[in-house]
mmCIF file of N, CA and C in Angstrom:
data_model
loop_
_atom_site.group_PDB
_atom_site.id
_atom_site.type_symbol
_atom_site.label_atom_id
_atom_site.label_comp_id
_atom_site.label_asym_id
_atom_site.label_seq_id
_atom_site.Cartn_x
_atom_site.Cartn_y
_atom_site.Cartn_z
ATOM 1 N N UNK A 1 116.461 37.785 113.066
ATOM 2 C CA UNK A 1 115.644 38.069 111.892
ATOM 3 C C UNK A 1 114.431 37.135 111.899
ATOM 4 N N UNK A 2 113.278 37.699 111.577
ATOM 5 C CA UNK A 2 112.038 36.932 111.507
ATOM 6 C C UNK A 2 111.325 37.306 110.220
ATOM 7 N N UNK A 3 111.029 36.305 109.401
ATOM 8 C CA UNK A 3 110.184 36.557 108.226
ATOM 9 C C UNK A 3 108.738 36.233 108.606
ATOM 10 N N UNK A 4 107.848 37.122 108.184
ATOM 11 C CA UNK A 4 106.432 36.947 108.467
ATOM 12 C C UNK A 4 105.655 36.887 107.154
ATOM 13 N N UNK A 5 104.758 35.942 107.032
ATOM 14 C CA UNK A 5 103.955 35.797 105.830
ATOM 15 C C UNK A 5 102.481 35.769 106.210
ATOM 16 N N UNK A 6 101.754 36.785 105.738
ATOM 17 C CA UNK A 6 100.318 36.867 106.006
ATOM 18 C C UNK A 6 99.525 36.167 104.916
ATOM 19 N N UNK A 7 98.382 35.669 105.287
ATOM 20 C CA UNK A 7 97.474 35.043 104.341
ATOM 21 C C UNK A 7 96.048 35.151 104.886
ATOM 22 N N UNK A 8 95.078 34.868 104.007
ATOM 23 C CA UNK A 8 93.689 34.850 104.435
ATOM 24 C C UNK A 8 92.883 36.061 104.022
ATOM 25 N N UNK A 9 93.500 37.029 103.394
ATOM 26 C CA UNK A 9 92.748 38.189 102.945
ATOM 27 C C UNK A 9 91.887 37.859 101.753
ATOM 28 N N UNK A 10 91.058 38.837 101.357
ATOM 29 C CA UNK A 10 90.200 38.650 100.207
ATOM 30 C C UNK A 10 89.047 39.620 100.186
ATOM 31 N N UNK A 11 88.066 39.326 99.331
ATOM 32 C CA UNK A 11 86.886 40.143 99.182
ATOM 33 C C UNK A 11 85.744 39.519 99.974
ATOM 34 N N UNK A 12 85.082 40.307 100.806
ATOM 35 C CA UNK A 12 83.980 39.806 101.618
ATOM 36 C C UNK A 12 82.894 40.867 101.666
ATOM 37 N N UNK A 13 81.664 40.418 101.785
ATOM 38 C CA UNK A 13 80.540 41.355 101.888
ATOM 39 C C UNK A 13 80.445 41.945 103.291
ATOM 40 N N UNK A 14 79.881 43.115 103.415
ATOM 41 C CA UNK A 14 79.645 43.689 104.761
ATOM 42 C C UNK A 14 78.879 42.703 105.629
ATOM 43 N N UNK A 15 79.355 42.598 106.888
ATOM 44 C CA UNK A 15 78.759 41.644 107.817
ATOM 45 C C UNK A 15 79.424 40.290 107.802
ATOM 46 N N UNK A 16 80.288 40.061 106.847
ATOM 47 C CA UNK A 16 80.970 38.780 106.737
ATOM 48 C C UNK A 16 82.174 38.653 107.642
ATOM 49 N N UNK A 17 82.863 37.536 107.507
ATOM 50 C CA UNK A 17 84.001 37.213 108.370
ATOM 51 C C UNK A 17 85.199 36.759 107.521
ATOM 52 N N UNK A 18 86.382 37.024 108.080
ATOM 53 C CA UNK A 18 87.626 36.509 107.508
ATOM 54 C C UNK A 18 88.553 36.155 108.664
ATOM 55 N N UNK A 19 89.439 35.232 108.402
ATOM 56 C CA UNK A 19 90.456 34.888 109.384
ATOM 57 C C UNK A 19 91.822 35.035 108.730
ATOM 58 N N UNK A 20 92.616 35.975 109.244
ATOM 59 C CA UNK A 20 93.961 36.190 108.751
ATOM 60 C C UNK A 20 94.949 35.352 109.539
ATOM 61 N N UNK A 21 95.997 34.888 108.841
ATOM 62 C CA UNK A 21 97.048 34.137 109.505
ATOM 63 C C UNK A 21 98.396 34.815 109.231
ATOM 64 N N UNK A 22 99.280 34.708 110.181
ATOM 65 C CA UNK A 22 100.640 35.246 110.067
ATOM 66 C C UNK A 22 101.605 34.154 110.484
ATOM 67 N N UNK A 23 102.291 33.590 109.504
ATOM 68 C CA UNK A 23 103.234 32.508 109.792
ATOM 69 C C UNK A 23 104.645 33.068 109.915
ATOM 70 N N UNK A 24 105.320 32.721 110.991
ATOM 71 C CA UNK A 24 106.672 33.194 111.237
ATOM 72 C C UNK A 24 107.694 32.143 110.835
ATOM 73 N N UNK A 25 108.892 32.625 110.451
ATOM 74 C CA UNK A 25 109.950 31.732 109.980
ATOM 75 C C UNK A 25 110.734 31.107 111.132
ATOM 76 N N UNK A 26 110.479 31.567 112.334
ATOM 77 C CA UNK A 26 111.174 31.015 113.491
ATOM 78 C C UNK A 26 110.206 31.030 114.668
ATOM 79 N N UNK A 27 110.622 30.460 115.767
ATOM 80 C CA UNK A 27 109.770 30.371 116.916
ATOM 81 C C UNK A 27 109.358 31.754 117.404
ATOM 82 N N UNK A 28 108.075 31.887 117.711
ATOM 83 C CA UNK A 28 107.591 33.163 118.241
ATOM 84 C C UNK A 28 107.392 33.107 119.746
ATOM 85 N N UNK A 29 107.720 31.997 120.346
ATOM 86 C CA UNK A 29 107.447 31.844 121.784
ATOM 87 C C UNK A 29 108.231 32.851 122.613
ATOM 88 N N UNK A 30 109.366 33.319 122.075
ATOM 89 C CA UNK A 30 110.157 34.292 122.820
ATOM 90 C C UNK A 30 109.937 35.717 122.321
ATOM 91 N N UNK A 31 109.062 35.864 121.360
ATOM 92 C CA UNK A 31 108.758 37.209 120.827
ATOM 93 C C UNK A 31 107.643 37.811 121.640
ATOM 94 N N UNK A 32 107.983 38.829 122.411
ATOM 95 C CA UNK A 32 107.049 39.329 123.406
ATOM 96 C C UNK A 32 105.740 39.844 122.799
ATOM 97 N N UNK A 33 105.856 40.589 121.729
ATOM 98 C CA UNK A 33 104.657 41.257 121.197
ATOM 99 C C UNK A 33 104.459 40.937 119.718
ATOM 100 N N UNK A 34 103.302 40.386 119.416
ATOM 101 C CA UNK A 34 102.889 40.170 118.046
ATOM 102 C C UNK A 34 101.651 41.022 117.791
ATOM 103 N N UNK A 35 101.534 41.536 116.568
ATOM 104 C CA UNK A 35 100.391 42.409 116.338
ATOM 105 C C UNK A 35 99.957 42.449 114.881
ATOM 106 N N UNK A 36 98.771 42.986 114.699
ATOM 107 C CA UNK A 36 98.209 43.251 113.372
ATOM 108 C C UNK A 36 98.001 44.752 113.240
ATOM 109 N N UNK A 37 98.362 45.260 112.089
ATOM 110 C CA UNK A 37 98.156 46.650 111.739
ATOM 111 C C UNK A 37 97.489 46.699 110.382
ATOM 112 N N UNK A 38 96.946 47.853 110.028
ATOM 113 C CA UNK A 38 96.331 47.980 108.714
ATOM 114 C C UNK A 38 96.559 49.368 108.160
ATOM 115 N N UNK A 39 96.536 49.450 106.848
ATOM 116 C CA UNK A 39 96.711 50.717 106.158
ATOM 117 C C UNK A 39 95.738 50.809 105.000
ATOM 118 N N UNK A 40 94.853 51.780 105.087
ATOM 119 C CA UNK A 40 93.874 52.049 104.029
ATOM 120 C C UNK A 40 94.468 53.053 103.056
ATOM 121 N N UNK A 41 93.995 53.078 101.819
ATOM 122 C CA UNK A 41 94.527 54.040 100.831
ATOM 123 C C UNK A 41 94.443 55.471 101.333
ATOM 124 N N UNK A 42 95.559 56.164 101.239
ATOM 125 C CA UNK A 42 95.594 57.560 101.651
ATOM 126 C C UNK A 42 95.650 57.799 103.144
ATOM 127 N N UNK A 43 95.763 56.722 103.929
ATOM 128 C CA UNK A 43 95.798 56.855 105.383
ATOM 129 C C UNK A 43 97.070 56.265 105.937
ATOM 130 N N UNK A 44 97.360 56.654 107.182
ATOM 131 C CA UNK A 44 98.531 56.101 107.857
ATOM 132 C C UNK A 44 98.232 54.691 108.360
ATOM 133 N N UNK A 45 99.300 53.947 108.527
ATOM 134 C CA UNK A 45 99.172 52.605 109.088
ATOM 135 C C UNK A 45 98.732 52.748 110.560
ATOM 136 N N UNK A 46 97.785 51.903 110.965
ATOM 137 C CA UNK A 46 97.255 51.994 112.328
ATOM 138 C C UNK A 46 97.211 50.631 112.973
ATOM 139 N N UNK A 47 97.292 50.669 114.302
ATOM 140 C CA UNK A 47 97.231 49.441 115.072
ATOM 141 C C UNK A 47 95.827 48.872 115.016
ATOM 142 N N UNK A 48 95.749 47.548 114.869
ATOM 143 C CA UNK A 48 94.451 46.846 114.947
ATOM 144 C C UNK A 48 94.359 46.087 116.261
ATOM 145 N N UNK A 49 95.391 45.240 116.518
ATOM 146 C CA UNK A 49 95.373 44.433 117.726
ATOM 147 C C UNK A 49 96.789 43.924 118.016
ATOM 148 N N UNK A 50 97.083 43.719 119.280
ATOM 149 C CA UNK A 50 98.354 43.124 119.690
ATOM 150 C C UNK A 50 98.106 42.061 120.748
ATOM 151 N N UNK A 51 99.107 41.154 120.870
ATOM 152 C CA UNK A 51 99.034 40.107 121.870
ATOM 153 C C UNK A 51 100.432 39.815 122.381
ATOM 154 N N UNK A 52 100.540 39.675 123.698
ATOM 155 C CA UNK A 52 101.833 39.382 124.320
ATOM 156 C C UNK A 52 102.040 37.888 124.467
ATOM 157 N N UNK A 53 103.223 37.505 124.896
ATOM 158 C CA UNK A 53 103.537 36.096 125.127
ATOM 159 C C UNK A 53 102.617 35.528 126.215
ATOM 160 N N UNK A 54 102.170 36.378 127.132
ATOM 161 C CA UNK A 54 101.270 35.943 128.194
ATOM 162 C C UNK A 54 99.824 35.873 127.761
ATOM 163 N N UNK A 55 99.559 36.332 126.534
ATOM 164 C CA UNK A 55 98.198 36.297 126.035
ATOM 165 C C UNK A 55 97.387 37.548 126.286
ATOM 166 N N UNK A 56 98.003 38.577 126.826
ATOM 167 C CA UNK A 56 97.303 39.841 127.010
ATOM 168 C C UNK A 56 97.073 40.508 125.659
ATOM 169 N N UNK A 57 95.875 40.997 125.474
ATOM 170 C CA UNK A 57 95.506 41.562 124.174
ATOM 171 C C UNK A 57 95.147 43.042 124.300
ATOM 172 N N UNK A 58 95.263 43.716 123.171
ATOM 173 C CA UNK A 58 94.905 45.137 123.090
ATOM 174 C C UNK A 58 94.297 45.360 121.710
ATOM 175 N N UNK A 59 93.210 46.123 121.667
ATOM 176 C CA UNK A 59 92.508 46.348 120.407
ATOM 177 C C UNK A 59 92.262 47.836 120.162
ATOM 178 N N UNK A 60 92.247 48.186 118.887
ATOM 179 C CA UNK A 60 91.780 49.518 118.520
ATOM 180 C C UNK A 60 90.282 49.595 118.848
ATOM 181 N N UNK A 61 89.832 50.776 119.261
ATOM 182 C CA UNK A 61 88.420 50.931 119.598
ATOM 183 C C UNK A 61 87.517 50.561 118.445
ATOM 184 N N UNK A 62 87.964 50.795 117.228
ATOM 185 C CA UNK A 62 87.120 50.578 116.051
ATOM 186 C C UNK A 62 86.845 49.100 115.790
ATOM 187 N N UNK A 63 87.639 48.205 116.381
ATOM 188 C CA UNK A 63 87.465 46.778 116.130
ATOM 189 C C UNK A 63 87.059 45.974 117.368
ATOM 190 N N UNK A 64 87.017 46.632 118.511
ATOM 191 C CA UNK A 64 86.646 45.919 119.740
ATOM 192 C C UNK A 64 85.291 45.272 119.633
ATOM 193 N N UNK A 65 85.233 44.008 120.053
ATOM 194 C CA UNK A 65 83.979 43.262 120.010
ATOM 195 C C UNK A 65 83.722 42.589 118.671
ATOM 196 N N UNK A 66 84.542 42.918 117.666
ATOM 197 C CA UNK A 66 84.371 42.303 116.315
ATOM 198 C C UNK A 66 85.572 41.461 115.919
ATOM 199 N N UNK A 67 86.757 41.884 116.328
ATOM 200 C CA UNK A 67 88.013 41.184 115.945
ATOM 201 C C UNK A 67 88.590 40.478 117.183
ATOM 202 N N UNK A 68 89.298 39.407 116.911
ATOM 203 C CA UNK A 68 89.974 38.690 117.988
ATOM 204 C C UNK A 68 91.348 38.217 117.509
ATOM 205 N N UNK A 69 92.377 38.566 118.271
ATOM 206 C CA UNK A 69 93.736 38.153 117.949
ATOM 207 C C UNK A 69 94.102 36.958 118.836
ATOM 208 N N UNK A 70 94.857 36.029 118.254
ATOM 209 C CA UNK A 70 95.325 34.866 119.029
ATOM 210 C C UNK A 70 96.677 34.438 118.497
ATOM 211 N N UNK A 71 97.387 33.678 119.310
ATOM 212 C CA UNK A 71 98.704 33.193 118.862
ATOM 213 C C UNK A 71 98.846 31.722 119.208
ATOM 214 N N UNK A 72 99.451 31.005 118.300
ATOM 215 C CA UNK A 72 99.744 29.574 118.481
ATOM 216 C C UNK A 72 101.246 29.445 118.471
ATOM 217 N N UNK A 73 101.841 29.459 119.644
ATOM 218 C CA UNK A 73 103.302 29.417 119.720
ATOM 219 C C UNK A 73 103.861 28.079 119.209
ATOM 220 N N UNK A 74 103.098 27.032 119.352
ATOM 221 C CA UNK A 74 103.575 25.720 118.875
ATOM 222 C C UNK A 74 103.760 25.681 117.380
ATOM 223 N N UNK A 75 102.904 26.450 116.673
ATOM 224 C CA UNK A 75 102.969 26.484 115.206
ATOM 225 C C UNK A 75 103.490 27.809 114.665
ATOM 226 N N UNK A 76 103.974 28.665 115.591
ATOM 227 C CA UNK A 76 104.585 29.941 115.193
ATOM 228 C C UNK A 76 103.675 30.761 114.295
ATOM 229 N N UNK A 77 102.427 30.845 114.693
ATOM 230 C CA UNK A 77 101.421 31.530 113.887
ATOM 231 C C UNK A 77 100.575 32.439 114.767
ATOM 232 N N UNK A 78 100.225 33.568 114.225
ATOM 233 C CA UNK A 78 99.312 34.516 114.865
ATOM 234 C C UNK A 78 98.092 34.672 113.960
ATOM 235 N N UNK A 79 96.932 34.765 114.579
ATOM 236 C CA UNK A 79 95.684 34.852 113.823
ATOM 237 C C UNK A 79 94.950 36.149 114.158
ATOM 238 N N UNK A 80 94.130 36.556 113.218
ATOM 239 C CA UNK A 80 93.189 37.658 113.449
ATOM 240 C C UNK A 80 91.828 37.225 112.900
ATOM 241 N N UNK A 81 90.923 36.918 113.807
ATOM 242 C CA UNK A 81 89.559 36.595 113.394
ATOM 243 C C UNK A 81 88.778 37.883 113.299
ATOM 244 N N UNK A 82 88.216 38.137 112.138
ATOM 245 C CA UNK A 82 87.482 39.375 111.884
ATOM 246 C C UNK A 82 86.033 39.045 111.578
ATOM 247 N N UNK A 83 85.125 39.519 112.413
ATOM 248 C CA UNK A 83 83.699 39.297 112.233
ATOM 249 C C UNK A 83 82.979 40.620 112.033
ATOM 250 N N UNK A 84 81.769 40.552 111.553
ATOM 251 C CA UNK A 84 80.940 41.758 111.335
ATOM 252 C C UNK A 84 81.712 42.829 110.595
ATOM 253 N N UNK A 85 82.349 42.433 109.520
ATOM 254 C CA UNK A 85 83.206 43.344 108.767
ATOM 255 C C UNK A 85 82.405 44.483 108.139
ATOM 256 N N UNK A 86 83.053 45.660 108.092
ATOM 257 C CA UNK A 86 82.446 46.870 107.566
ATOM 258 C C UNK A 86 83.295 47.383 106.406
ATOM 259 N N UNK A 87 82.700 48.165 105.511
ATOM 260 C CA UNK A 87 83.509 48.720 104.405
ATOM 261 C C UNK A 87 84.737 49.484 104.910
ATOM 262 N N UNK A 88 84.620 50.128 106.050
ATOM 263 C CA UNK A 88 85.769 50.888 106.574
ATOM 264 C C UNK A 88 86.890 50.016 107.096
ATOM 265 N N UNK A 89 86.676 48.700 107.130
ATOM 266 C CA UNK A 89 87.754 47.785 107.475
ATOM 267 C C UNK A 89 88.649 47.455 106.283
ATOM 268 N N UNK A 90 88.256 47.945 105.110
ATOM 269 C CA UNK A 90 89.054 47.709 103.918
ATOM 270 C C UNK A 90 90.437 48.320 104.050
ATOM 271 N N UNK A 91 91.465 47.497 103.860
ATOM 272 C CA UNK A 91 92.838 47.942 104.037
ATOM 273 C C UNK A 91 93.779 46.788 103.716
ATOM 274 N N UNK A 92 95.069 47.116 103.641
ATOM 275 C CA UNK A 92 96.088 46.068 103.661
ATOM 276 C C UNK A 92 96.437 45.799 105.105
ATOM 277 N N UNK A 93 96.383 44.547 105.499
ATOM 278 C CA UNK A 93 96.653 44.153 106.870
ATOM 279 C C UNK A 93 98.047 43.575 106.984
ATOM 280 N N UNK A 94 98.798 44.086 107.956
ATOM 281 C CA UNK A 94 100.187 43.687 108.135
ATOM 282 C C UNK A 94 100.368 43.025 109.501
ATOM 283 N N UNK A 95 101.217 42.025 109.551
ATOM 284 C CA UNK A 95 101.627 41.379 110.786
ATOM 285 C C UNK A 95 102.960 41.988 111.227
ATOM 286 N N UNK A 96 103.106 42.167 112.526
ATOM 287 C CA UNK A 96 104.334 42.749 113.067
ATOM 288 C C UNK A 96 104.808 41.926 114.282
ATOM 289 N N UNK A 97 106.116 41.704 114.336
ATOM 290 C CA UNK A 97 106.724 41.060 115.492
ATOM 291 C C UNK A 97 107.706 42.024 116.118
ATOM 292 N N UNK A 98 107.589 42.218 117.417
ATOM 293 C CA UNK A 98 108.472 43.132 118.129
ATOM 294 C C UNK A 98 109.306 42.317 119.127
ATOM 295 N N UNK A 99 110.618 42.354 118.913
ATOM 296 C CA UNK A 99 111.527 41.615 119.787
ATOM 297 C C UNK A 99 112.644 42.570 120.234
ATOM 298 N N UNK A 100 112.524 42.994 121.464
ATOM 299 C CA UNK A 100 113.485 43.968 121.971
ATOM 300 C C UNK A 100 113.337 45.266 121.195
ATOM 301 N N UNK A 101 114.470 45.736 120.672
ATOM 302 C CA UNK A 101 114.474 47.008 119.942
ATOM 303 C C UNK A 101 114.154 46.816 118.462
ATOM 304 N N UNK A 102 113.882 45.574 118.070
ATOM 305 C CA UNK A 102 113.686 45.278 116.657
ATOM 306 C C UNK A 102 112.237 44.988 116.342
ATOM 307 N N UNK A 103 111.827 45.431 115.160
ATOM 308 C CA UNK A 103 110.481 45.163 114.664
ATOM 309 C C UNK A 103 110.562 44.564 113.279
ATOM 310 N N UNK A 104 109.754 43.565 113.037
ATOM 311 C CA UNK A 104 109.728 42.872 111.742
ATOM 312 C C UNK A 104 108.309 42.900 111.221
ATOM 313 N N UNK A 105 108.206 43.142 109.906
ATOM 314 C CA UNK A 105 106.895 43.255 109.261
ATOM 315 C C UNK A 105 106.728 42.218 108.164
ATOM 316 N N UNK A 106 105.501 41.792 107.955
ATOM 317 C CA UNK A 106 105.171 40.998 106.800
ATOM 318 C C UNK A 106 104.886 41.872 105.599
ATOM 319 N N UNK A 107 104.547 41.230 104.483
ATOM 320 C CA UNK A 107 104.332 41.983 103.237
ATOM 321 C C UNK A 107 102.904 42.481 103.103
ATOM 322 N N UNK A 108 102.016 41.995 103.953
ATOM 323 C CA UNK A 108 100.642 42.449 103.966
ATOM 324 C C UNK A 108 99.697 41.581 103.152
ATOM 325 N N UNK A 109 98.425 41.625 103.528
ATOM 326 C CA UNK A 109 97.382 40.924 102.779
ATOM 327 C C UNK A 109 96.194 41.854 102.660
ATOM 328 N N UNK A 110 95.624 41.904 101.470
ATOM 329 C CA UNK A 110 94.522 42.846 101.177
ATOM 330 C C UNK A 110 93.201 42.306 101.696
ATOM 331 N N UNK A 111 92.459 43.132 102.407
ATOM 332 C CA UNK A 111 91.106 42.824 102.822
ATOM 333 C C UNK A 111 90.204 43.904 102.233
ATOM 334 N N UNK A 112 89.222 43.453 101.478
ATOM 335 C CA UNK A 112 88.269 44.381 100.865
ATOM 336 C C UNK A 112 86.850 43.987 101.279
ATOM 337 N N UNK A 113 86.153 44.929 101.877
ATOM 338 C CA UNK A 113 84.782 44.689 102.341
ATOM 339 C C UNK A 113 83.871 45.531 101.469
ATOM 340 N N UNK A 114 83.082 44.837 100.624
ATOM 341 C CA UNK A 114 82.263 45.538 99.665
ATOM 342 C C UNK A 114 81.125 44.627 99.199
ATOM 343 N N UNK A 115 79.992 45.231 98.889
ATOM 344 C CA UNK A 115 78.885 44.472 98.334
ATOM 345 C C UNK A 115 78.910 44.517 96.817
#
């Protein structure tokens, strides 16, 4: 079992930046895949970015070049640096840990991009 707690969301103007954090209740060094997903009102949850234990990353086309995922295994935390934010990035952002056949989700943090 892994509890995940996201933080760092908020209201930001278009073009601004935010850094999301996902703190895990246990060591993530053995958790192969950590990721960020988002869900906008009326839409399905979608992948934003993932990172493996080896540091390999994968991004949705819509965020490539603007977002960066990283993981700090020593502090059991995963980050999502979001730059050049757009109104269409508005959503609840969720952290996910995938360990074998099991997946664990955080409660989400709201990101609103608006002027």
